[in-house]
């Protein structure tokens, strides 16, 4: 192209010189006819000098232009050959000029490219047509075009290209376009790799987050699913987890996922010692390095790993070690079965992240299993403790029932004043022991979560009156003024656990009287707000003028077995369970409490509870069941009791109310007696724990009609030293009608006889 320009320049200069010489020749001829002698030679000399001068100037200018063109040509050649850009000229989709880099980029020589169709470098006609369409559309609008496309290298490799074009003549595209081609394949590959890494990392993050809400029982299935998800994402056939046995080199295949048609290996890979024989796998993962074999067939024949992998049809394998607190706990493996698989460094990094996540999941599982085992052990210990205390309560209550029964019978025999005083002291000791047993059982039930709050209809003012009546004799004996302040606007008919309310007041008022030597004890109750939808919140308080509590003991006074004075020389007896039970009962009942105390001034304990108001219909039904009885009709009563003292006590209590009694020593005797023709029984007092046949089994047979229809509906009263609320519910659900706890009081027996004599 540049040689052509230089040739044109020489032609123009030569033509100009010839024209000039022709003009001078004409003038010379004209002058030669007009002049003679000396003038002619002078003119000719001058003309010849001028022509020579002009010729010299033209030659100098020609040389300068040639140098400039050569320099520009060298510069352009340098730019075209040194830049990492393919450059060329295309006319009507045919290569007319290309630089060396374009040849290197496409793999074709200049000879192959020049004169060839541009389709040569495109992977398909569609790519070529698309580029032409976009390029020419852009050129038409803006004078230049740029498009991202694909080239196909001579060896078949697909290249990603940014192709820019500009026409030689914007008004006539047929004259051709110049183009530049930039290879962006590496950038595209980096973008693809980055995008895949982001997706993979997000996937691994989601897999890890799935474990956060899993229970211990769900983790194993979750691990297998996670292995399958990774296999599907990375397109490998098998993934697995091996866990080490402690700090040894022995491991077990604990989790595995296989694609269809791939045989599982988990059952064959148990109790594997990685050091016997010494494997490359062990040497690698022990150093915290990934074990990556892209081609198993290339492993040395004497390497133990090769045979292990070969028999499993593994062609490529990647294994990531799992470390926790610098200890190898296992490894995660990915097998490519029946085909080779190349893992990139990015893939290996991400799978390392995945294995780290699995390590944390497995360690979390271990911790949770330890916690669960510890919890189960604690529950077993607590259950054993509860069972022990329940059995001890039963064993203590049984003889205690005999003692208290005999004391009550003794009182009926007519005692002198000294005997009456001794009797009262003995009864008081029995009551204290009974109260202690009840408190211990309540604490055990609360701690085990088995204590139930029962909601029944009751009259709050009446309940407070009964509590007042219970403690009034004690207050009079200690010369303490016991006052109950119950306002008129206090709701009466409520739904709640009146027995637990009694228990709370018994503990609080009992403590107030115990720690008050003189002065008063005041019990108050106030509605905290107007009823809302039949709900009442009531504030209670128990105040005393007793010894008070020191500030440093206020926080611990509600702990079990904690006393205000724990010294050996303390003046007040007790196990330190009362306030602990009060606090836990209030929590179970949805209430709360607070305490204000000053040493040598007194203590006030406030507590509140929520109650529901009894509906009108319920009140009528409840009231319809209330009755008063002046006397008990004569009934035939069967007493089933294996303890002789308890037999005698209960028999005497019942006979004192005018009833006749027959005694059975165990459950089998009850069956025999009921099967014997007899005028019939009106009531059965049934001990729960008896030899040969227990009370629950006998009751079940009676209710099933096995002993005849005549006794199928007979009232059965459970008599037992098992004294928890849960026991009572169990007995009632078994078909018994009522419950009498040991130690048995004659007044309780009388109330039972009164109740069932009217049925």
mmCIF file of N, CA and C in Angstrom, residues 152-201:
data_model
loop_
_atom_site.group_PDB
_atom_site.id
_atom_site.type_symbol
_atom_site.label_atom_id
_atom_site.label_comp_id
_atom_site.label_asym_id
_atom_site.label_seq_id
_atom_site.Cartn_x
_atom_site.Cartn_y
_atom_site.Cartn_z
ATOM 1 N N UNK A 152 -13.283 -19.631 16.320
ATOM 2 C CA UNK A 152 -12.827 -21.006 16.485
ATOM 3 C C UNK A 152 -11.386 -21.092 16.033
ATOM 4 N N UNK A 153 -10.504 -21.439 16.951
ATOM 5 C CA UNK A 153 -9.090 -21.624 16.631
ATOM 6 C C UNK A 153 -8.951 -22.783 15.648
ATOM 7 N N UNK A 154 -7.853 -22.769 14.934
ATOM 8 C CA UNK A 154 -7.619 -23.818 13.945
ATOM 9 C C UNK A 154 -7.651 -25.209 14.577
ATOM 10 N N UNK A 155 -7.250 -25.293 15.884
ATOM 11 C CA UNK A 155 -7.259 -26.599 16.554
ATOM 12 C C UNK A 155 -8.630 -26.951 17.130
ATOM 13 N N UNK A 156 -9.617 -26.091 16.899
ATOM 14 C CA UNK A 156 -10.975 -26.369 17.359
ATOM 15 C C UNK A 156 -11.360 -25.675 18.644
ATOM 16 N N UNK A 157 -10.400 -25.056 19.307
ATOM 17 C CA UNK A 157 -10.697 -24.356 20.554
ATOM 18 C C UNK A 157 -11.593 -23.147 20.290
ATOM 19 N N UNK A 158 -12.576 -22.970 21.128
ATOM 20 C CA UNK A 158 -13.480 -21.830 21.003
ATOM 21 C C UNK A 158 -12.908 -20.654 21.789
ATOM 22 N N UNK A 159 -12.814 -19.503 21.112
ATOM 23 C CA UNK A 159 -12.294 -18.283 21.724
ATOM 24 C C UNK A 159 -13.422 -17.272 21.887
ATOM 25 N N UNK A 160 -13.364 -16.528 22.993
ATOM 26 C CA UNK A 160 -14.313 -15.432 23.201
ATOM 27 C C UNK A 160 -13.616 -14.127 22.799
ATOM 28 N N UNK A 161 -14.253 -13.357 21.914
ATOM 29 C CA UNK A 161 -13.613 -12.213 21.260
ATOM 30 C C UNK A 161 -14.487 -10.963 21.396
ATOM 31 N N UNK A 162 -13.806 -9.822 21.618
ATOM 32 C CA UNK A 162 -14.458 -8.518 21.441
ATOM 33 C C UNK A 162 -14.008 -8.001 20.076
ATOM 34 N N UNK A 163 -14.936 -7.866 19.130
ATOM 35 C CA UNK A 163 -14.623 -7.477 17.756
ATOM 36 C C UNK A 163 -15.138 -6.057 17.498
ATOM 37 N N UNK A 164 -14.188 -5.151 17.144
ATOM 38 C CA UNK A 164 -14.555 -3.759 16.842
ATOM 39 C C UNK A 164 -14.242 -3.461 15.375
ATOM 40 N N UNK A 165 -15.100 -2.689 14.720
ATOM 41 C CA UNK A 165 -14.941 -2.421 13.276
ATOM 42 C C UNK A 165 -15.199 -0.952 12.965
ATOM 43 N N UNK A 166 -14.500 -0.480 11.870
ATOM 44 C CA UNK A 166 -14.716 0.879 11.383
ATOM 45 C C UNK A 166 -14.550 0.864 9.867
ATOM 46 N N UNK A 167 -15.460 1.483 9.137
ATOM 47 C CA UNK A 167 -15.395 1.413 7.665
ATOM 48 C C UNK A 167 -14.277 2.286 7.102
ATOM 49 N N UNK A 168 -13.730 1.846 5.957
ATOM 50 C CA UNK A 168 -12.771 2.699 5.246
ATOM 51 C C UNK A 168 -13.485 3.909 4.662
ATOM 52 N N UNK A 169 -14.696 3.698 4.245
ATOM 53 C CA UNK A 169 -15.525 4.780 3.723
ATOM 54 C C UNK A 169 -16.931 4.566 4.271
ATOM 55 N N UNK A 170 -17.348 5.446 5.168
ATOM 56 C CA UNK A 170 -18.646 5.264 5.828
ATOM 57 C C UNK A 170 -19.792 5.273 4.822
ATOM 58 N N UNK A 171 -19.574 6.007 3.714
ATOM 59 C CA UNK A 171 -20.646 6.112 2.720
ATOM 60 C C UNK A 171 -20.658 4.943 1.740
ATOM 61 N N UNK A 172 -19.589 4.145 1.793
ATOM 62 C CA UNK A 172 -19.530 3.016 0.863
ATOM 63 C C UNK A 172 -18.869 1.843 1.572
ATOM 64 N N UNK A 173 -19.688 1.003 2.239
ATOM 65 C CA UNK A 173 -19.157 -0.103 3.024
ATOM 66 C C UNK A 173 -18.535 -1.181 2.162
ATOM 67 N N UNK A 174 -18.829 -1.147 0.879
ATOM 68 C CA UNK A 174 -18.249 -2.170 0.002
ATOM 69 C C UNK A 174 -16.750 -2.009 -0.148
ATOM 70 N N UNK A 175 -16.235 -0.826 0.221
ATOM 71 C CA UNK A 175 -14.786 -0.619 0.151
ATOM 72 C C UNK A 175 -14.058 -1.329 1.279
ATOM 73 N N UNK A 176 -14.838 -1.844 2.260
ATOM 74 C CA UNK A 176 -14.217 -2.631 3.319
ATOM 75 C C UNK A 176 -14.217 -1.934 4.670
ATOM 76 N N UNK A 177 -13.858 -2.728 5.692
ATOM 77 C CA UNK A 177 -13.776 -2.214 7.061
ATOM 78 C C UNK A 177 -12.479 -2.684 7.683
ATOM 79 N N UNK A 178 -11.962 -1.845 8.554
ATOM 80 C CA UNK A 178 -10.841 -2.277 9.395
ATOM 81 C C UNK A 178 -11.428 -2.866 10.681
ATOM 82 N N UNK A 179 -10.727 -3.814 11.293
ATOM 83 C CA UNK A 179 -11.253 -4.420 12.524
ATOM 84 C C UNK A 179 -10.120 -4.656 13.508
ATOM 85 N N UNK A 180 -10.504 -4.727 14.775
ATOM 86 C CA UNK A 180 -9.598 -5.157 15.850
ATOM 87 C C UNK A 180 -10.297 -6.285 16.600
ATOM 88 N N UNK A 181 -9.534 -7.297 16.973
ATOM 89 C CA UNK A 181 -10.081 -8.453 17.691
ATOM 90 C C UNK A 181 -9.276 -8.675 18.966
ATOM 91 N N UNK A 182 -9.957 -8.605 20.130
ATOM 92 C CA UNK A 182 -9.311 -8.800 21.432
ATOM 93 C C UNK A 182 -9.798 -10.122 22.023
ATOM 94 N N UNK A 183 -8.856 -10.984 22.374
ATOM 95 C CA UNK A 183 -9.194 -12.292 22.949
ATOM 96 C C UNK A 183 -9.514 -12.131 24.442
ATOM 97 N N UNK A 184 -10.773 -12.378 24.833
ATOM 98 C CA UNK A 184 -11.182 -12.252 26.243
ATOM 99 C C UNK A 184 -11.510 -13.623 26.835
ATOM 100 N N UNK A 185 -10.965 -14.682 26.251
ATOM 101 C CA UNK A 185 -11.286 -16.033 26.718
ATOM 102 C C UNK A 185 -10.870 -16.245 28.170
ATOM 103 N N UNK A 186 -9.697 -15.750 28.529
ATOM 104 C CA UNK A 186 -9.243 -15.924 29.912
ATOM 105 C C UNK A 186 -10.142 -15.168 30.880
ATOM 106 N N UNK A 187 -10.551 -13.973 30.471
ATOM 107 C CA UNK A 187 -11.448 -13.202 31.325
ATOM 108 C C UNK A 187 -12.788 -13.917 31.489
ATOM 109 N N UNK A 188 -13.297 -14.447 30.365
ATOM 110 C CA UNK A 188 -14.569 -15.162 30.423
ATOM 111 C C UNK A 188 -14.451 -16.410 31.303
ATOM 112 N N UNK A 189 -13.328 -17.090 31.182
ATOM 113 C CA UNK A 189 -13.129 -18.282 32.004
ATOM 114 C C UNK A 189 -13.036 -17.909 33.475
ATOM 115 N N UNK A 190 -12.350 -16.779 33.760
ATOM 116 C CA UNK A 190 -12.252 -16.309 35.142
ATOM 117 C C UNK A 190 -13.627 -15.927 35.679
ATOM 118 N N UNK A 191 -14.416 -15.252 34.842
ATOM 119 C CA UNK A 191 -15.770 -14.877 35.258
ATOM 120 C C UNK A 191 -16.619 -16.118 35.524
ATOM 121 N N UNK A 192 -16.494 -17.092 34.631
ATOM 122 C CA UNK A 192 -17.254 -18.328 34.801
ATOM 123 C C UNK A 192 -16.828 -19.047 36.072
ATOM 124 N N UNK A 193 -15.510 -19.084 36.297
ATOM 125 C CA UNK A 193 -14.995 -19.743 37.490
ATOM 126 C C UNK A 193 -15.454 -19.021 38.749
ATOM 127 N N UNK A 194 -15.405 -17.683 38.705
ATOM 128 C CA UNK A 194 -15.847 -16.897 39.861
ATOM 129 C C UNK A 194 -17.332 -17.107 40.118
ATOM 130 N N UNK A 195 -18.109 -17.084 39.042
ATOM 131 C CA UNK A 195 -19.554 -17.285 39.181
ATOM 132 C C UNK A 195 -19.852 -18.664 39.761
ATOM 133 N N UNK A 196 -19.145 -19.664 39.250
ATOM 134 C CA UNK A 196 -19.363 -21.025 39.759
ATOM 135 C C UNK A 196 -18.940 -21.125 41.220
ATOM 136 N N UNK A 197 -17.844 -20.448 41.558
ATOM 137 C CA UNK A 197 -17.385 -20.480 42.951
ATOM 138 C C UNK A 197 -18.413 -19.834 43.871
ATOM 139 N N UNK A 198 -18.963 -18.698 43.410
ATOM 140 C CA UNK A 198 -19.974 -18.008 44.223
ATOM 141 C C UNK A 198 -21.186 -18.909 44.434
ATOM 142 N N UNK A 199 -21.622 -19.545 43.335
ATOM 143 C CA UNK A 199 -22.780 -20.446 43.430
ATOM 144 C C UNK A 199 -22.457 -21.623 44.350
ATOM 145 N N UNK A 200 -21.255 -22.179 44.197
ATOM 146 C CA UNK A 200 -20.847 -23.325 45.011
ATOM 147 C C UNK A 200 -20.759 -22.934 46.486
ATOM 148 N N UNK A 201 -20.148 -21.770 46.750
ATOM 149 C CA UNK A 201 -20.037 -21.312 48.131
ATOM 150 C C UNK A 201 -21.415 -21.062 48.739
#
